[in-house]
Coordinates of N, CA, C and O in Angstrom, one line a residue:
X86 N -12.6 -1.9 -9.3 CA -11.9 -0.6 -9.6 C -11.0 -0.3 -8.5 O -11.4 -0.2 -7.3
X87 N -9.7 -0.1 -8.8 CA -8.7 0.2 -7.8 C -8.8 1.7 -7.4 O -8.9 2.6 -8.2
X88 N -8.8 1.9 -6.1 CA -8.7 3.2 -5.6 C -7.6 3.3 -4.5 O -7.5 2.4 -3.6
X89 N -6.9 4.4 -4.6 CA -5.9 4.7 -3.6 C -6.2 6.1 -3.1 O -6.2 7.0 -3.9
X90 N -6.5 6.2 -1.8 CA -6.9 7.5 -1.2 C -5.9 7.9 -0.1 O -5.8 7.3 0.9
X91 N -5.2 9.0 -0.4 CA -4.2 9.5 0.5 C -4.9 10.5 1.5 O -5.9 11.2 1.2
X92 N -4.2 10.6 2.7 CA -4.6 11.6 3.7 C -3.5 11.9 4.5 O -2.5 11.2 4.5
X93 N -3.6 13.0 5.3 CA -2.5 13.3 6.2 C -1.6 14.5 5.8 O -0.8 14.9 6.6
X94 N -1.7 15.0 4.6 CA -0.9 16.1 4.3 C -1.3 17.4 5.0 O -2.3 17.4 5.7
X95 N -0.4 18.4 4.8 CA -0.7 19.7 5.4 C 0.4 20.6 5.4 O 1.4 20.4 4.7
X96 N 0.3 21.7 6.2 CA 1.3 22.7 6.3 C 2.0 22.6 7.6 O 1.3 22.7 8.7
X97 N 3.3 22.4 7.6 CA 4.1 22.3 8.8 C 5.3 23.2 8.7 O 5.7 23.7 7.6
X98 N 6.0 23.3 9.8 CA 7.3 24.0 9.8 C 8.5 23.0 9.7 O 8.3 21.8 10.0
X99 N 9.6 23.6 9.3 CA 10.8 22.7 9.2 C 11.1 22.1 10.5 O 11.0 22.7 11.6
X100 N 11.4 20.8 10.5 CA 11.7 20.1 11.7 C 10.5 19.3 12.2 O 10.7 18.4 13.1
X101 N 9.3 19.6 11.8 CA 8.1 18.9 12.2 C 8.0 17.5 11.6 O 8.8 17.2 10.7
X102 N 7.0 16.8 12.0 CA 6.7 15.5 11.5 C 5.2 15.5 10.9 O 4.4 16.2 11.4
X103 N 5.0 14.6 10.0 CA 3.7 14.3 9.4 C 3.7 12.8 9.1 O 4.7 12.2 8.8
X104 N 2.4 12.2 9.2 CA 2.3 10.9 8.8 C 1.2 10.8 7.7 O 0.0 11.2 7.9
X105 N 1.6 10.4 6.5 CA 0.6 10.2 5.4 C 0.1 8.8 5.5 O 0.8 7.8 5.9
X106 N -1.2 8.6 5.1 CA -1.8 7.3 5.0 C -2.4 7.2 3.6 O -2.8 8.2 3.0
X107 N -2.5 5.9 3.2 CA -3.1 5.6 1.9 C -4.0 4.4 2.1 O -3.4 3.3 2.4
X108 N -5.3 4.6 1.9 CA -6.2 3.4 2.0 C -6.5 2.9 0.6 O -6.9 3.6 -0.3
X109 N -6.2 1.6 0.4 CA -6.4 1.0 -0.9 C -7.6 0.1 -0.9 O -8.0 -0.5 0.1
X110 N -8.3 0.1 -2.1 CA -9.4 -0.8 -2.3 C -9.4 -1.3 -3.7 O -8.8 -0.6 -4.6
X111 N -10.2 -2.4 -3.9 CA -10.3 -2.9 -5.3 C -9.1 -3.7 -5.8 O -9.0 -4.0 -7.0
X112 N -8.2 -4.1 -4.9 CA -7.1 -4.9 -5.3 C -6.7 -5.9 -4.1 O -7.1 -5.6 -3.0
X113 N -6.0 -6.9 -4.5 CA -5.5 -7.8 -3.4 C -4.3 -7.2 -2.8 O -3.2 -7.4 -3.3
X114 N -4.5 -6.4 -1.8 CA -3.5 -5.5 -1.3 C -2.2 -6.2 -1.0 O -1.1 -5.7 -1.3
X115 N -2.2 -7.4 -0.4 CA -1.0 -8.1 0.0 C -0.2 -8.5 -1.2 O 1.0 -8.9 -1.0
X116 N -0.8 -8.5 -2.4 CA 0.0 -8.9 -3.6 C 0.7 -7.8 -4.2 O 1.3 -8.0 -5.3
X117 N 0.5 -6.6 -3.7 CA 1.1 -5.4 -4.4 C 2.2 -4.8 -3.6 O 2.2 -4.7 -2.4
X118 N 3.2 -4.3 -4.4 CA 4.2 -3.4 -3.9 C 3.5 -2.0 -3.7 O 2.9 -1.6 -4.7
X119 N 3.7 -1.4 -2.6 CA 3.1 -0.1 -2.4 C 4.3 0.9 -2.3 O 5.4 0.6 -1.8
X120 N 4.0 2.2 -2.7 CA 5.1 3.2 -2.6 C 4.5 4.6 -2.5 O 3.3 4.8 -2.6
X121 N 5.5 5.5 -2.4 CA 5.1 6.9 -2.4 C 6.1 7.6 -3.4 O 7.3 7.4 -3.4
X122 N 5.5 8.5 -4.2 CA 6.2 9.3 -5.1 C 5.7 10.7 -5.0 O 4.5 11.0 -4.7
X123 N 6.6 11.7 -5.1 CA 6.3 13.1 -4.9 C 6.6 13.9 -6.1 O 7.5 13.5 -6.9
X124 N 5.9 15.0 -6.2 CA 6.2 16.0 -7.3 C 6.2 17.4 -6.8 O 5.1 17.8 -6.3
X125 N 7.3 18.1 -6.8 CA 7.3 19.5 -6.4 C 7.0 20.3 -7.6 O 7.2 19.9 -8.8
X126 N 6.6 21.6 -7.4 CA 6.2 22.5 -8.5 C 7.4 22.7 -9.4 O 8.5 23.0 -9.0
X127 N 7.2 22.5 -10.7 CA 8.2 22.7 -11.7 C 9.3 21.6 -11.8 O 10.3 21.8 -12.5
X128 N 9.1 20.5 -11.0 CA 10.1 19.5 -11.0 C 9.4 18.1 -11.5 O 8.2 18.0 -11.5
X129 N 10.3 17.2 -11.8 CA 9.8 15.9 -12.2 C 9.4 15.1 -11.0 O 9.8 15.4 -9.9
X130 N 8.6 14.1 -11.3 CA 8.2 13.2 -10.2 C 9.4 12.5 -9.6 O 10.4 12.1 -10.4
X131 N 9.4 12.3 -8.3 CA 10.6 11.7 -7.6 C 10.1 10.5 -6.7 O 9.2 10.7 -5.9
X132 N 10.8 9.4 -6.9 CA 10.5 8.2 -6.0 C 10.9 8.6 -4.6 O 11.9 9.2 -4.4
X133 N 10.1 8.2 -3.6 CA 10.3 8.5 -2.2 C 10.6 7.2 -1.5 O 11.6 7.1 -0.8
X134 N 9.7 6.2 -1.6 CA 9.8 5.0 -0.8 C 8.9 3.9 -1.4 O 7.9 4.2 -2.0
X135 N 9.3 2.7 -1.1 CA 8.5 1.5 -1.5 C 8.6 0.4 -0.5 O 9.6 0.3 0.2
X136 N 7.6 -0.4 -0.5 CA 7.6 -1.5 0.5 C 6.9 -2.8 -0.1 O 5.9 -2.6 -0.8
X137 N 7.5 -3.9 0.0 CA 6.9 -5.2 -0.4 C 5.8 -5.6 0.5 O 5.7 -5.1 1.6
X138 N 5.1 -6.6 0.1 CA 3.9 -7.1 0.8 C 4.3 -7.6 2.2 O 3.6 -7.4 3.2
X139 N 5.5 -8.1 2.4 CA 5.8 -8.7 3.7 C 6.4 -7.7 4.6 O 6.7 -8.0 5.8
X140 N 6.7 -6.5 4.1 CA 7.3 -5.4 4.9 C 8.8 -5.7 5.2 O 9.4 -4.9 5.8
X141 N 9.3 -6.8 4.7 CA 10.7 -7.2 5.0 C 11.6 -6.4 4.1 O 12.8 -6.2 4.4
X142 N 11.0 -5.9 3.0 CA 11.8 -5.1 2.1 C 11.3 -3.7 2.0 O 10.1 -3.5 1.7
X143 N 12.2 -2.7 2.1 CA 11.8 -1.3 1.9 C 13.0 -0.7 1.2 O 14.1 -1.1 1.2
X144 N 12.6 0.4 0.5 CA 13.6 1.1 -0.3 C 13.3 2.6 -0.2 O 12.1 3.0 -0.1
X145 N 14.3 3.4 -0.1 CA 14.1 4.9 0.1 C 15.0 5.7 -0.9 O 16.1 5.2 -1.2
X146 N 14.5 6.8 -1.2 CA 15.4 7.8 -1.9 C 16.4 8.3 -1.0 O 16.2 8.4 0.2
X147 N 17.6 8.5 -1.5 CA 18.7 9.0 -0.6 C 18.3 10.3 0.2 O 18.7 10.5 1.3
X148 N 17.5 11.1 -0.5 CA 17.1 12.4 0.1 C 16.2 12.2 1.4 O 16.1 13.2 2.1
X149 N 15.6 11.1 1.6 CA 14.7 10.9 2.7 C 15.2 9.8 3.7 O 14.6 9.6 4.7
X150 N 16.3 9.1 3.3 CA 16.8 8.0 4.2 C 17.1 8.6 5.6 O 17.7 9.6 5.7
X151 N 16.7 7.8 6.6 CA 16.9 8.2 8.0 C 15.9 9.2 8.5 O 15.9 9.4 9.7
X152 N 15.0 9.7 7.6 CA 14.0 10.7 8.1 C 12.6 10.1 7.9 O 11.7 10.4 8.6
X153 N 12.4 9.4 6.8 CA 11.1 8.9 6.4 C 11.1 7.4 6.7 O 12.1 6.7 6.5
X154 N 9.9 6.9 7.0 CA 9.7 5.4 7.2 C 8.4 5.0 6.6 O 7.3 5.6 6.9
X155 N 8.5 4.0 5.7 CA 7.3 3.5 5.0 C 6.9 2.2 5.8 O 7.8 1.4 6.2
X156 N 5.6 2.0 5.9 CA 5.1 0.8 6.6 C 3.7 0.5 6.0 O 3.2 1.3 5.3
X157 N 3.3 -0.7 6.3 CA 2.0 -1.1 5.7 C 1.3 -2.1 6.7 O 1.9 -2.8 7.5
X158 N 0.0 -2.0 6.7 CA -0.9 -2.9 7.5 C -1.8 -3.6 6.5 O -2.8 -3.1 6.0
X159 N -1.4 -4.9 6.2 CA -2.1 -5.6 5.2 C -3.6 -5.9 5.7 O -4.4 -6.1 4.8
X160 N -3.8 -6.0 7.0 CA -5.1 -6.3 7.5 C -6.1 -5.1 7.2 O -7.3 -5.2 7.1
X161 N -5.5 -3.9 7.1 CA -6.3 -2.7 7.0 C -6.1 -2.1 5.5 O -6.7 -1.0 5.2
X162 N -5.4 -2.8 4.7 CA -5.2 -2.3 3.3 C -4.7 -0.9 3.3 O -5.2 -0.1 2.5
X163 N -3.7 -0.6 4.1 CA -3.3 0.7 4.3 C -1.7 0.8 4.3 O -1.1 -0.1 4.9
X164 N -1.2 1.8 3.7 CA 0.2 2.0 3.7 C 0.5 3.4 4.3 O -0.4 4.3 4.1
X165 N 1.6 3.6 5.0 CA 1.9 4.8 5.7 C 3.2 5.3 5.3 O 4.1 4.6 4.9
X166 N 3.4 6.6 5.5 CA 4.7 7.3 5.3 C 4.9 8.2 6.5 O 4.2 9.3 6.5
X167 N 5.7 7.8 7.4 CA 6.1 8.7 8.6 C 7.2 9.6 8.1 O 8.3 9.1 7.7
X168 N 7.0 10.9 8.2 CA 8.0 11.8 7.8 C 8.4 12.7 9.0 O 7.6 13.4 9.5
X169 N 9.7 12.5 9.3 CA 10.3 13.3 10.4 C 11.3 14.3 9.9 O 11.8 14.1 8.8
X170 N 11.6 15.2 10.8 CA 12.6 16.2 10.4 C 12.4 16.8 9.0 O 13.3 16.9 8.2
X171 N 11.2 17.2 8.8 CA 10.8 17.7 7.5 C 11.6 19.0 7.1 O 11.9 19.8 8.0
X172 N 11.9 19.1 5.8 CA 12.7 20.2 5.3 C 11.8 20.9 4.3 O 10.9 20.3 3.6
X173 N 12.1 22.2 4.0 CA 11.4 22.9 2.9 C 11.4 22.2 1.6 O 10.5 22.2 0.8
X174 N 12.5 21.5 1.3 CA 12.7 20.8 0.0 C 11.8 19.5 0.0 O 11.7 18.9 -1.1
X175 N 11.2 19.2 1.1 CA 10.2 18.1 1.0 C 8.8 18.5 0.5 O 7.9 17.7 0.4
X176 N 8.7 19.8 0.4 CA 7.4 20.3 -0.1 C 7.0 19.8 -1.5 O 7.8 19.9 -2.4
X177 N 5.9 19.1 -1.6 CA 5.5 18.5 -2.8 C 4.1 17.9 -2.7 O 3.5 17.9 -1.6
X178 N 3.5 17.5 -3.8 CA 2.3 16.6 -3.7 C 2.8 15.2 -3.6 O 3.7 14.8 -4.4
X179 N 2.3 14.5 -2.7 CA 2.7 13.1 -2.4 C 1.7 12.1 -2.9 O 0.5 12.2 -2.5
X180 N 2.1 11.2 -3.8 CA 1.2 10.3 -4.4 C 1.4 8.9 -3.8 O 2.6 8.4 -3.8
X181 N 0.4 8.2 -3.5 CA 0.4 6.8 -3.2 C 0.4 6.0 -4.5 O -0.5 6.3 -5.3
X182 N 1.2 5.0 -4.6 CA 1.3 4.2 -5.8 C 1.3 2.7 -5.5 O 1.7 2.3 -4.4
X183 N 0.9 1.9 -6.5 CA 0.9 0.4 -6.3 C 1.3 -0.3 -7.6 O 0.9 0.2 -8.7
X184 N 1.9 -1.4 -7.5 CA 2.2 -2.2 -8.7 C 2.4 -3.7 -8.2 O 2.7 -3.9 -7.0
X185 N 2.1 -4.6 -9.1 CA 2.4 -6.0 -8.8 C 3.9 -6.2 -9.2 O 4.5 -5.5 -10.0
X186 N 4.5 -7.3 -8.7 CA 5.8 -7.6 -9.1 C 6.8 -7.0 -8.1 O 6.5 -6.8 -7.0
X187 N 8.0 -6.7 -8.6 CA 9.0 -6.2 -7.7 C 8.9 -4.7 -7.5 O 8.4 -4.0 -8.3
X188 N 9.5 -4.3 -6.4 CA 9.6 -2.9 -6.1 C 10.5 -2.2 -7.0 O 11.4 -2.8 -7.6
X189 N 10.2 -1.0 -7.3 CA 11.0 -0.2 -8.2 C 11.1 1.3 -7.8 O 10.2 1.8 -7.1
X190 N 12.3 1.9 -8.1 CA 12.5 3.3 -7.8 C 12.0 4.1 -9.0 O 12.2 5.4 -9.0
X191 N 11.6 3.5 -10.1 CA 11.2 4.2 -11.3 C 9.7 4.5 -11.2 O 8.8 3.6 -11.1
X192 N 9.3 5.8 -11.2 CA 8.0 6.2 -10.9 C 7.0 5.7 -12.0 O 5.8 5.5 -11.8
X193 N 7.5 5.6 -13.3 CA 6.7 5.3 -14.4 C 6.2 3.8 -14.5 O 5.5 3.5 -15.4
X194 N 6.7 3.0 -13.6 CA 6.3 1.6 -13.6 C 5.2 1.2 -12.7 O 4.7 0.1 -12.7
X195 N 4.7 2.2 -11.9 CA 3.6 1.9 -11.0 C 2.3 2.0 -11.8 O 2.1 3.0 -12.5
X196 N 1.4 1.1 -11.5 CA 0.2 0.9 -12.3 C -0.9 1.8 -11.8 O -1.8 2.3 -12.5
X197 N -1.0 2.0 -10.5 CA -2.1 2.7 -9.9 C -1.6 3.9 -9.0 O -0.6 3.7 -8.3
X198 N -2.3 5.0 -9.1 CA -1.9 6.2 -8.4 C -3.1 6.8 -7.7 O -4.3 6.7 -8.2
X199 N -2.9 7.3 -6.5 CA -3.9 8.1 -5.8 C -4.0 9.5 -6.4 O -3.2 9.9 -7.3
X200 N -4.8 10.3 -5.8 CA -5.0 11.7 -6.3 C -4.0 12.6 -5.7 O -3.8 13.8 -6.2
X201 N -3.3 12.2 -4.7 CA -2.2 13.0 -4.2 C -2.6 13.8 -3.0 O -3.8 14.2 -2.8
X202 N -1.7 14.1 -2.1 CA -1.9 15.0 -0.9 C -0.8 15.9 -0.8 O 0.4 15.6 -1.0
X203 N -1.1 17.2 -0.6 CA -0.1 18.3 -0.5 C 0.6 18.3 0.8 O -0.1 18.3 1.9
X204 N 1.9 18.3 0.8 CA 2.7 18.6 2.0 C 3.5 19.8 1.7 O 4.2 20.0 0.7
X205 N 3.4 20.8 2.6 CA 4.1 22.1 2.5 C 4.9 22.3 3.8 O 4.3 22.2 4.9
X206 N 6.2 22.5 3.6 CA 7.1 22.7 4.8 C 7.6 24.1 4.7 O 8.4 24.4 3.8
X207 N 7.3 24.9 5.7 CA 7.8 26.3 5.7 C 9.1 26.3 6.5 O 9.4 25.6 7.4
X208 N 10.0 27.3 6.1 CA 11.3 27.4 6.8 C 11.2 28.4 8.0 O 10.2 29.0 8.2

């Protein structure tokens, strides 16, 4: 049974930083593309970032480029999202996602989802 468990969300002020973590189990972690997708209240799900198994390939939404960094530790079956210079518009539930195959910016192609962690950025 695949499980993705996020942690690290919280309430911060604009300009602060947070690091989200996602611990994966029940899958061959190094064979999966890992990513983060977020959903703000009243809005559709939005791709944030993705990383291939080798960490050589990463992709980001334009809205977070230069502020967010995705990374993974295959030995720990964990993926991270370092979020710097947070803005109120980053407020959302952040979901850890996984899929085999190629990385994608389309949220509906990811096979596995965590339960989500809330990130709230106050102005």
